[in-house]
Short mmCIF file of C-alpha atoms in Angstrom, two decimals:
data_model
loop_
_atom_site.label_atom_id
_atom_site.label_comp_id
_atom_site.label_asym_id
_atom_site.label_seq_id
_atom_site.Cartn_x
_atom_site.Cartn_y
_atom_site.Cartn_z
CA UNK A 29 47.57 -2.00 -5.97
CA UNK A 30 44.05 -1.81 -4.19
CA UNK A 31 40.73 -1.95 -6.05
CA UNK A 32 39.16 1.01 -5.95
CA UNK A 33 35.62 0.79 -4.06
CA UNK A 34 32.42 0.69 -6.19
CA UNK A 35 30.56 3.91 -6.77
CA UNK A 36 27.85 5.18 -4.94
CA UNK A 37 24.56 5.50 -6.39
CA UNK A 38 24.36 9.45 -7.34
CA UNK A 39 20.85 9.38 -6.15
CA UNK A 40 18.46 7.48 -4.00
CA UNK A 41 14.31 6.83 -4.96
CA UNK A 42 12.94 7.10 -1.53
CA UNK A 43 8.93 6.72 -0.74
CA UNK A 44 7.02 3.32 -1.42
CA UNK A 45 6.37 1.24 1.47
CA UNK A 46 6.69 -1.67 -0.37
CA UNK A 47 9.10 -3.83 -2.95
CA UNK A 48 10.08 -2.55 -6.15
CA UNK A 49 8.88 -4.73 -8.50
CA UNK A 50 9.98 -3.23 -11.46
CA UNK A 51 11.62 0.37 -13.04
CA UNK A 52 11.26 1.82 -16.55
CA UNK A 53 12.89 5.14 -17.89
CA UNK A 54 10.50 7.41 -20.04
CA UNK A 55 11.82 6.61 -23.85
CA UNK A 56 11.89 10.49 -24.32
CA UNK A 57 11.52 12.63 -20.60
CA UNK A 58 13.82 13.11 -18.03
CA UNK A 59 11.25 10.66 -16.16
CA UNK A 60 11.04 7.68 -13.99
CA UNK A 61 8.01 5.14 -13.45
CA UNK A 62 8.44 2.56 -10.43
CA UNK A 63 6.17 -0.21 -8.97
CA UNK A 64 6.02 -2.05 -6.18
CA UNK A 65 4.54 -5.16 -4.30
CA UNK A 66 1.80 -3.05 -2.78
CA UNK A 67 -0.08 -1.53 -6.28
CA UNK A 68 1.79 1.71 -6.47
CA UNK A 69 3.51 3.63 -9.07
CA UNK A 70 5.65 6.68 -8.86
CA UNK A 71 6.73 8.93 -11.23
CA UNK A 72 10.32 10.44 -10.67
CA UNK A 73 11.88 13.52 -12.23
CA UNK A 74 15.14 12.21 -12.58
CA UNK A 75 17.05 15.31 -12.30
CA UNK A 76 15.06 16.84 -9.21
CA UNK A 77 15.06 13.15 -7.43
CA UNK A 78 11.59 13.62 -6.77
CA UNK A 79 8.22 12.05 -6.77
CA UNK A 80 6.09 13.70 -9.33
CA UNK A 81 3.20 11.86 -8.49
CA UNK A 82 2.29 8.57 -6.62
CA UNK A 83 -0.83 6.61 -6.96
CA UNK A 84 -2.07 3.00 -6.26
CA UNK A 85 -3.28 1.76 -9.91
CA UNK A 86 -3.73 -2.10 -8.64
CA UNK A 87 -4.58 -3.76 -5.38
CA UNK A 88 -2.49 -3.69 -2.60
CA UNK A 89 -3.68 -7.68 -2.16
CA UNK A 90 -1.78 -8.52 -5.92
CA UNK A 91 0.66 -5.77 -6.48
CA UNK A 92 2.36 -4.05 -9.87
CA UNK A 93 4.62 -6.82 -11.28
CA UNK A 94 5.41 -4.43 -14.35
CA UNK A 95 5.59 -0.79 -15.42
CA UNK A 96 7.02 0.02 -18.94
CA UNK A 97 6.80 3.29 -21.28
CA UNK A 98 7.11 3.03 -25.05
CA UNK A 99 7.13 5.73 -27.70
CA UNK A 100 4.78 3.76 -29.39
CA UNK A 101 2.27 5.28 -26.41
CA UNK A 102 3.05 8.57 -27.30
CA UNK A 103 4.98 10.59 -24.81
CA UNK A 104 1.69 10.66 -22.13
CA UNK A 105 0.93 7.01 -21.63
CA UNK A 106 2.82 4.54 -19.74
CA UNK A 107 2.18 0.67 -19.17
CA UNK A 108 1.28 -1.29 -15.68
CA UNK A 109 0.57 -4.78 -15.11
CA UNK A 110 -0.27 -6.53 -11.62
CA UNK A 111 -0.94 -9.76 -10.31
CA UNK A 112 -4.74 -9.31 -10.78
CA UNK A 113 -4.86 -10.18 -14.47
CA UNK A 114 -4.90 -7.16 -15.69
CA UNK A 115 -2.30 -4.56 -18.07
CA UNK A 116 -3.56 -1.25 -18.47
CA UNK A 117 -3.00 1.87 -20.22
CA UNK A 118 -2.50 5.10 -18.22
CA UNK A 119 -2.29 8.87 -19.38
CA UNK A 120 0.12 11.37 -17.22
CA UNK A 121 0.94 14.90 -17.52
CA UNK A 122 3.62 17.19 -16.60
CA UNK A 123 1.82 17.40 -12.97
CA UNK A 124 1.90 13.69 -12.92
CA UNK A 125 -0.93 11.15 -12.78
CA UNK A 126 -3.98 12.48 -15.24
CA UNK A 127 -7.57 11.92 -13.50
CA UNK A 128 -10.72 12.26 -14.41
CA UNK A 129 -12.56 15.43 -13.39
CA UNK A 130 -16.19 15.85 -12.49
CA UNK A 131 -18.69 18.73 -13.52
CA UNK A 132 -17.57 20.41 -10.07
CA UNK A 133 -13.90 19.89 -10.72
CA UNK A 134 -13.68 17.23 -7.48
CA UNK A 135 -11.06 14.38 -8.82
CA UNK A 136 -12.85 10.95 -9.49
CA UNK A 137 -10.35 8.10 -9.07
CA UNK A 138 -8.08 7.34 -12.07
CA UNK A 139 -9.45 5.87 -14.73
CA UNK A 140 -7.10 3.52 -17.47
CA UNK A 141 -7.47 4.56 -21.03
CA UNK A 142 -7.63 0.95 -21.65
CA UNK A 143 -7.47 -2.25 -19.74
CA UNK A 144 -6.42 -5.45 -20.88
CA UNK A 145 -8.29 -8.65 -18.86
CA UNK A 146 -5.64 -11.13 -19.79
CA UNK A 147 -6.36 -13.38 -16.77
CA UNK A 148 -3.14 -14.26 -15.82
CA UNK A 149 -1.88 -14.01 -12.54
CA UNK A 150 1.85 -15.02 -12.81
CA UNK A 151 4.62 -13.37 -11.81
CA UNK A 152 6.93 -13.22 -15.58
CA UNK A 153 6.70 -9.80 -16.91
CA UNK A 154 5.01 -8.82 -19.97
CA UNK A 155 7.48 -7.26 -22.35
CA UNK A 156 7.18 -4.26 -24.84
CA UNK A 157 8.31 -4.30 -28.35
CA UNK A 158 12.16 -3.81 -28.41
CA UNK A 159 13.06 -2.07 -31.92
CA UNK A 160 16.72 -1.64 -33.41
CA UNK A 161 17.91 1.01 -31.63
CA UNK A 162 19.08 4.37 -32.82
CA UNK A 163 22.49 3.67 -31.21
CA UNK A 164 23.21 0.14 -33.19
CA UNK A 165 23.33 1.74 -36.46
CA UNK A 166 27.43 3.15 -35.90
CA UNK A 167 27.29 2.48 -32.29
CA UNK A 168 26.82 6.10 -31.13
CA UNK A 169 23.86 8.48 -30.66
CA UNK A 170 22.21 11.16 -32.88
CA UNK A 171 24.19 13.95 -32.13
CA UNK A 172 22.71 16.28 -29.10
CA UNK A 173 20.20 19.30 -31.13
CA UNK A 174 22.36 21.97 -29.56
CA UNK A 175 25.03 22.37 -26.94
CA UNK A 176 25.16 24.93 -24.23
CA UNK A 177 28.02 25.53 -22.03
CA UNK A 178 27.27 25.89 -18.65
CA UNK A 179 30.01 27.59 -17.18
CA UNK A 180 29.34 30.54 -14.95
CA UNK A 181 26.06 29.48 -14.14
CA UNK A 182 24.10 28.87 -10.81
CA UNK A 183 22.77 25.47 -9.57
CA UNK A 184 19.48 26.46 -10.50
CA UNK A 185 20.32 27.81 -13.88
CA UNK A 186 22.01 24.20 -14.69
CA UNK A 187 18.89 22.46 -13.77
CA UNK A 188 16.99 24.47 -16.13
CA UNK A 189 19.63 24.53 -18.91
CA UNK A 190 19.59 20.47 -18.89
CA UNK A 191 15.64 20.38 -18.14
CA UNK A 192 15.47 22.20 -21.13
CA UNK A 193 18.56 19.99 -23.05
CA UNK A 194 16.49 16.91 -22.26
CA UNK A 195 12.98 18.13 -23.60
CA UNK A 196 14.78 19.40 -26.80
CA UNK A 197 16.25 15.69 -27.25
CA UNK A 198 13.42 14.58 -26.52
CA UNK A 199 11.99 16.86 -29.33
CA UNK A 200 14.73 15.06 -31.76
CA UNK A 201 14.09 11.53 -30.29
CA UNK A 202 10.37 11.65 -31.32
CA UNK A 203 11.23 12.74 -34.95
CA UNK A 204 13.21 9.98 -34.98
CA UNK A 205 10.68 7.79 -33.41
CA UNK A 206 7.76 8.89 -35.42
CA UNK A 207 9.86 7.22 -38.74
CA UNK A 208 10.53 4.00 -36.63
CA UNK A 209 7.04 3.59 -35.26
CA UNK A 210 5.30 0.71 -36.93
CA UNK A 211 2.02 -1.31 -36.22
CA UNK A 212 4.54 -4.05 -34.83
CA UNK A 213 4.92 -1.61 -31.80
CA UNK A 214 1.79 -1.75 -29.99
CA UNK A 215 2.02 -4.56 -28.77
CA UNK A 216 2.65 -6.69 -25.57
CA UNK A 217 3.49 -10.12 -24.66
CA UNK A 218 2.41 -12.27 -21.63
CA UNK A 219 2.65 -15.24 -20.27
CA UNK A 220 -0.58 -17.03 -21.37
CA UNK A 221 -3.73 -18.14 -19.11
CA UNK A 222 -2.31 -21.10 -19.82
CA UNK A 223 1.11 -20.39 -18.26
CA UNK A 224 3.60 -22.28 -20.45
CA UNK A 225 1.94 -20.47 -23.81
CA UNK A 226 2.85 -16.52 -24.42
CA UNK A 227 0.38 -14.01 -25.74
CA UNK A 228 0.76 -11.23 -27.68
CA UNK A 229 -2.19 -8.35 -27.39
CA UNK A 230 -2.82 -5.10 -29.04
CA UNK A 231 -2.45 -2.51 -26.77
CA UNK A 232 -5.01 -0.51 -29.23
CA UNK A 233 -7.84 -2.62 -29.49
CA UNK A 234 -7.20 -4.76 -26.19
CA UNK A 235 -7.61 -8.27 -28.18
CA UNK A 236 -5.10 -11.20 -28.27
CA UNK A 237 -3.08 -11.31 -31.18
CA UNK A 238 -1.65 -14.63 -31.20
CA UNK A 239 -0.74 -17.64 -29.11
CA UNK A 240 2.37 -19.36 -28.77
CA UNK A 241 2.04 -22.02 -29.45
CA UNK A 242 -1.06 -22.14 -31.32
CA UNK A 243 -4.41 -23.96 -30.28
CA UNK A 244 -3.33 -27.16 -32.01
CA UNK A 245 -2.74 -30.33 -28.95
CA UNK A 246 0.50 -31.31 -30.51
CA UNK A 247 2.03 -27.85 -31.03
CA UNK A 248 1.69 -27.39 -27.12
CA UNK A 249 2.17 -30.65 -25.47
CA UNK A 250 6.29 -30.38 -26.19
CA UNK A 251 6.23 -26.60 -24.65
CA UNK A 252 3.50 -27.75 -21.57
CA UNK A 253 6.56 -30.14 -20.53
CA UNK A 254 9.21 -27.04 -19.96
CA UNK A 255 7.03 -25.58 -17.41
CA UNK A 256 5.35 -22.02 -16.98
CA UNK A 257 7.00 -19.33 -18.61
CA UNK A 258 8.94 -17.54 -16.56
CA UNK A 259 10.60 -14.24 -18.83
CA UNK A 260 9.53 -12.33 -22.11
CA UNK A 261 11.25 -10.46 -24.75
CA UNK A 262 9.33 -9.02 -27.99
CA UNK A 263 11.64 -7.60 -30.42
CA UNK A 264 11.72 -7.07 -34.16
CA UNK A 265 14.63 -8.37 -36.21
CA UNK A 266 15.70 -6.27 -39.17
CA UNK A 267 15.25 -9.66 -41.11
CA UNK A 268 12.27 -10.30 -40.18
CA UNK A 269 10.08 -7.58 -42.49
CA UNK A 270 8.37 -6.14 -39.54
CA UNK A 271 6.81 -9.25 -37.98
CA UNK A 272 7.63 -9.79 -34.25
CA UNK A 273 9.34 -12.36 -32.84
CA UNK A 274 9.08 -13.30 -29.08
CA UNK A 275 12.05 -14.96 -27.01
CA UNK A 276 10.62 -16.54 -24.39
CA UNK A 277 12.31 -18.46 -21.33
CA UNK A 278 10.94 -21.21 -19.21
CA UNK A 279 10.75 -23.19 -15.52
CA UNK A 280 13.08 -25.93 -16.81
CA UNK A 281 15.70 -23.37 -18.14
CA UNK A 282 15.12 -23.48 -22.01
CA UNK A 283 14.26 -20.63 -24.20
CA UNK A 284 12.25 -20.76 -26.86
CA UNK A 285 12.63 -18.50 -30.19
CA UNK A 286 8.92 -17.70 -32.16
CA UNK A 287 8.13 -15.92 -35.26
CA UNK A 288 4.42 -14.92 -35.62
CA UNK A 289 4.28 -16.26 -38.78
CA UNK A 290 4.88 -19.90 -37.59
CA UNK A 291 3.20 -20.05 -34.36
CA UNK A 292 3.03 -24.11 -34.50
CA UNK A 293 6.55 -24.30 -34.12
CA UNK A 294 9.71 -22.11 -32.51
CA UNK A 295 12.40 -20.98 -34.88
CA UNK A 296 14.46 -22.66 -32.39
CA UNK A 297 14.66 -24.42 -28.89
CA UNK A 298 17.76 -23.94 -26.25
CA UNK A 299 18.47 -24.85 -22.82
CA UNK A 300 21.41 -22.99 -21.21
CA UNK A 301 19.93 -22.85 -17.75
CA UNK A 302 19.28 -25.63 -15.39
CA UNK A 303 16.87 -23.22 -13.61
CA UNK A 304 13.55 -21.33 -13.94
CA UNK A 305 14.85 -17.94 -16.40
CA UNK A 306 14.25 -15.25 -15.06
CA UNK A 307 14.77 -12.28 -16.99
CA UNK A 308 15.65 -12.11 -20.71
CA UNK A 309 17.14 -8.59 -22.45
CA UNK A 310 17.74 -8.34 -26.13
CA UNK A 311 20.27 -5.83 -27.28
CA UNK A 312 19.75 -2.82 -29.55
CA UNK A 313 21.27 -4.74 -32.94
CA UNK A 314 18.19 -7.15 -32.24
CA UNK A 315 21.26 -9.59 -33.06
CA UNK A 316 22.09 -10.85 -29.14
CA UNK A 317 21.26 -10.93 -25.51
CA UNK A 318 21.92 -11.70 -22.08
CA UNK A 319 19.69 -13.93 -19.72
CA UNK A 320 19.83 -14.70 -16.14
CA UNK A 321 18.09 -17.71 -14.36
CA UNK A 322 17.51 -18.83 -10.41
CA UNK A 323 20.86 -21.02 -11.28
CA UNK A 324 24.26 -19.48 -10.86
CA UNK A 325 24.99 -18.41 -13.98
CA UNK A 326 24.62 -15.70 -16.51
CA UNK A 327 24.88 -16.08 -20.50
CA UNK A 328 25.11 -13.97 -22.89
CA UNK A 329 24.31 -14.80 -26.49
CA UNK A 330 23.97 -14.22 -30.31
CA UNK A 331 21.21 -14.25 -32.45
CA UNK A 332 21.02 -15.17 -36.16
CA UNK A 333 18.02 -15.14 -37.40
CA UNK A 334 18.98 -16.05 -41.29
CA UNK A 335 19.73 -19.47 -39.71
CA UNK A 336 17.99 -19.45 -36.91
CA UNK A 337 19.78 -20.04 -33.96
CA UNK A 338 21.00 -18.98 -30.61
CA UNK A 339 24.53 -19.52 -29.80
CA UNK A 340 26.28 -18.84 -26.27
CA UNK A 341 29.18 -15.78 -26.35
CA UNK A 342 30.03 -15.97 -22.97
CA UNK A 343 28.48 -17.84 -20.02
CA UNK A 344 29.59 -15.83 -16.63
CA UNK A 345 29.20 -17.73 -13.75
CA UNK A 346 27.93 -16.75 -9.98
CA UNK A 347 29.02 -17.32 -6.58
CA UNK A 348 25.37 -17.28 -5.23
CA UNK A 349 22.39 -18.20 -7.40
CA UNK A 350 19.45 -15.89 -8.78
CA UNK A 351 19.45 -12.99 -10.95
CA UNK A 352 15.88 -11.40 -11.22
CA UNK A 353 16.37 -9.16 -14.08
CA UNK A 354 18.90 -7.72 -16.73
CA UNK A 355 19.37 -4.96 -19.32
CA UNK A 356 21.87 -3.76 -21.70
CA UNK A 357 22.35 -0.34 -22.38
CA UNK A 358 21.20 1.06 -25.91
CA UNK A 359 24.66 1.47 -26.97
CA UNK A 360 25.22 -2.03 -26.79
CA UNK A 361 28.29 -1.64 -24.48
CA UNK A 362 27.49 -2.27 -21.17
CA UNK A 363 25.10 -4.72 -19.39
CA UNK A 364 23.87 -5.01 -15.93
CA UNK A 365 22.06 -7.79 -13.91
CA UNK A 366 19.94 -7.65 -10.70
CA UNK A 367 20.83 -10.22 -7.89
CA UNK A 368 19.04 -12.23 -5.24
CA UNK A 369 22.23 -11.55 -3.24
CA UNK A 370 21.62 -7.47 -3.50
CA UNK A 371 23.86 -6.81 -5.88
CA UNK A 372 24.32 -5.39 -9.16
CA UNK A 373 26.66 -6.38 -11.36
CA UNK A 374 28.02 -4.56 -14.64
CA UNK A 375 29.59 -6.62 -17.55
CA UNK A 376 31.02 -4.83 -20.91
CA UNK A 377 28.20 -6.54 -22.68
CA UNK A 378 31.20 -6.68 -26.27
CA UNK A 379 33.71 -9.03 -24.13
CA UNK A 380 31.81 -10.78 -21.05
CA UNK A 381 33.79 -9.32 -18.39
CA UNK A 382 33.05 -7.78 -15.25
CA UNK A 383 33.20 -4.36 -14.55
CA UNK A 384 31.76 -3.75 -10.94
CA UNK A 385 30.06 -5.05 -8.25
CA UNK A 386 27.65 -2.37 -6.42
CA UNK A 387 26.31 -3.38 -3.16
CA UNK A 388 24.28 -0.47 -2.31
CA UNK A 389 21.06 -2.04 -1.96
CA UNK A 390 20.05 -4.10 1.38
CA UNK A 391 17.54 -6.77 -0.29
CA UNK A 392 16.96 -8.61 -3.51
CA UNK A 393 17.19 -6.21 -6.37
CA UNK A 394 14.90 -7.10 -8.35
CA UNK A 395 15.71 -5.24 -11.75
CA UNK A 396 17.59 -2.82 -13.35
CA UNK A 397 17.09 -0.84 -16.63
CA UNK A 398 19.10 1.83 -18.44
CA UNK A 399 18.09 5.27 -19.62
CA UNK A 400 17.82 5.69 -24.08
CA UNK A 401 20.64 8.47 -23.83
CA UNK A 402 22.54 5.48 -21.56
CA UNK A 403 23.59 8.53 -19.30
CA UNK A 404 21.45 6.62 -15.80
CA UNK A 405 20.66 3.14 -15.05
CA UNK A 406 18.59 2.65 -12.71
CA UNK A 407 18.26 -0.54 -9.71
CA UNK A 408 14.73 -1.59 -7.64
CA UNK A 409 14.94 -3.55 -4.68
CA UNK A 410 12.88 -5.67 -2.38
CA UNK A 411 14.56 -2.80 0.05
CA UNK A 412 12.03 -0.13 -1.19
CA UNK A 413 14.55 2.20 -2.68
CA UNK A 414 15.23 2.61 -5.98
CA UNK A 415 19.05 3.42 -7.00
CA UNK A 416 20.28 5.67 -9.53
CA UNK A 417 23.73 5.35 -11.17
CA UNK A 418 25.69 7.19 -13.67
CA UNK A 419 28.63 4.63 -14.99
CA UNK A 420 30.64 4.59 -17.76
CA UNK A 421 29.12 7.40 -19.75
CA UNK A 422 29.04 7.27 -23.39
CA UNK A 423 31.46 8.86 -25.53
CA UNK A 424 29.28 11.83 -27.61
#
């Protein structure tokens, strides 16, 4: 009995000129941001397929290497980082990009609500706070605010029916969101100006937190020797009373686990990679993740934080090296990875094994990232496109 062929995206991001560096989903809004080699950004309505709005918010000589919205922003703001040092803070509307205005009305060009000057010019992606997700608790989602059947209805009609569906969830999302939110949220991590110590900086008053690890010589001789670091996650246990905790992976293949509170000294120090990682995704439990490397190999893993430690699940290996980025989808079911071979590959994140193999893309992909209703997931690649995907919907 044949295989049957791998889906098709259902949609395809057409219009930067460049790479796509990076893709996150709006935690609320039927909304896209991209970025890519060149300093753009784009804003996609995801269920149009269209550019909202378009705008180069870092130089075209270093490029976006990361875009990311939180609901710790708010539902306006969004997050970009490029290769000239910088992460900044930007403010959008429902007609896209906000700018400045002049007594005459006459745009002046946009402005950042804030700008970070971390001065680091690396290529690992800052990272967000990741928070126990709404779907972790029985491993479904909060139950839709109303249903509407849309029998008997014209295209159009439909659109606006689930235009308006998604900006009532989103209404329900935020309630929720307003009794998660936290200070522990507005935050970001970076790879350091050193580049084998991460920073964490608050996005409100643009000042470094904390170092990892801290100023002391002996703290950061032992981390200097595994290289730069290459891939960020911030997250917050549920053990660990609202203080953030930073998994951080490195040139030489080891990942290092930090508390803020001890910032001499990582809860704990692993090596399943004989590579530079990559890309590092925690799941929604906070309690496991996945990681891919240059090597040719995946691993997924648990986290305990009680004791500690970071155990391997399931290590998947690769018949060609390289995966730039993962991300596992809020229900904690499904994960994907983004290949240097241009492919994308989905694992049930519960048991390790594979699911598909899409080959849709024509250069490196170079990440991948799942809506919060885990309805889309979306792909970037080095081929300027940006794929959309609905697989394996969840069960409401």
């Amino acid at each position: 009995m044949s295989r049957r062929p791998p889906p098709d995206p259902v949609a395809v991001l057409r219009g930067h000129r460049a790479s796509v560096t990076d893709i996150s989903f709006h935690s609320f809004k039927p909304i896209l941001f991209s970025g890519s080699a060149d300093g753009e950004v784009r804003i996609w309505d995801t269920l149009q397929h269209r550019t909202v709005s378009s705008a180069w918010l870092h130089s075209a000589a270093h490029g976006i290497v990361a875009v990311a919205s939180s609901s710790s922003l708010g539902t306006n703001k969004f997050l970009s980082q490029g290769r000239d040092g910088t992460v900044k803070v930007w403010e959008f509307d429902d007609a896209g990009l906000s700018s400045l205005l002049s007594v005459d009305l006459h745009p002046k060009p946009r402005i950042p609500l804030l700008t970070i000057k971390t001065n680091t010019y690396h290529f690992c992606k800052f990272s967000t706070v990741k928070n126990r997700s709404v779907w972790s608790k029985e491993g479904e989602a909060s139950k839709d605010c109303y249903r509407t059947e849309l029998g008997g209805m014209s295209d159009r009609e439909i659109l606006e029916v689930k235009r308006e569906e998604a900006y009532t969830n989103q209404s329900c999302s935020e309630s929720f969101g307003e009794n998660m939110c936290n200070e522990g949220l507005q935050y970001v991590a970076l790879s350091g100006e050193n580049s084998s110590e991460v920073e964490i900086w608050d996005l409100k008053s643009a000042e470094k937190f904390v170092q990892l690890p801290s100023s002391n010589p002996s703290n950061s001789s032992s981390v200097c020797n595994k290289g730069m670091c290459m891939a960020l996650q911030l997250f917050l246990p549920s053990e660990s009373q609202g203080f953030l905790n930073v998994l951080a992976g490195y040139e030489d293949g080891s990942m290092l686990w930090w508390d803020v509170r001890n910032p001499g000294v990582p809860l704990t120090s692993v090596k399943f990679h004989s590579e530079p990682v990559l890309s590092i995704c925690i799941d929604g439990s906070c309690k496991g993740g996945i990681s891919g490397a240059a090597d040719d190999k995946i691993v997924m893993y648990s986290l305990d934080y009680s004791s500690g430690t970071c155990v391997v699940k399931k290590e998947i290996s690769l018949e060609r090296p390289g995966i730039s980025g993962t991300s596992i989808r809020p229900d904690g079911k499904i994960a994907a990875t983004a290949g240097w071979d241009h492919r994308v590959r989905i694992y049930n994140y519960r048991k390790g094994n594979a699911l598909a193999i899409l080959k849709y893309h024509h250069g490196t992909c170079n990440a991948v990232t799942y809506s919060s209703d885990c309805k889309l997931m979306a792909s970037a690649s080095e081929d300027t496109t940006v794929g959309l995907w609905e697989l394996y919907p969840p069960r409401i």
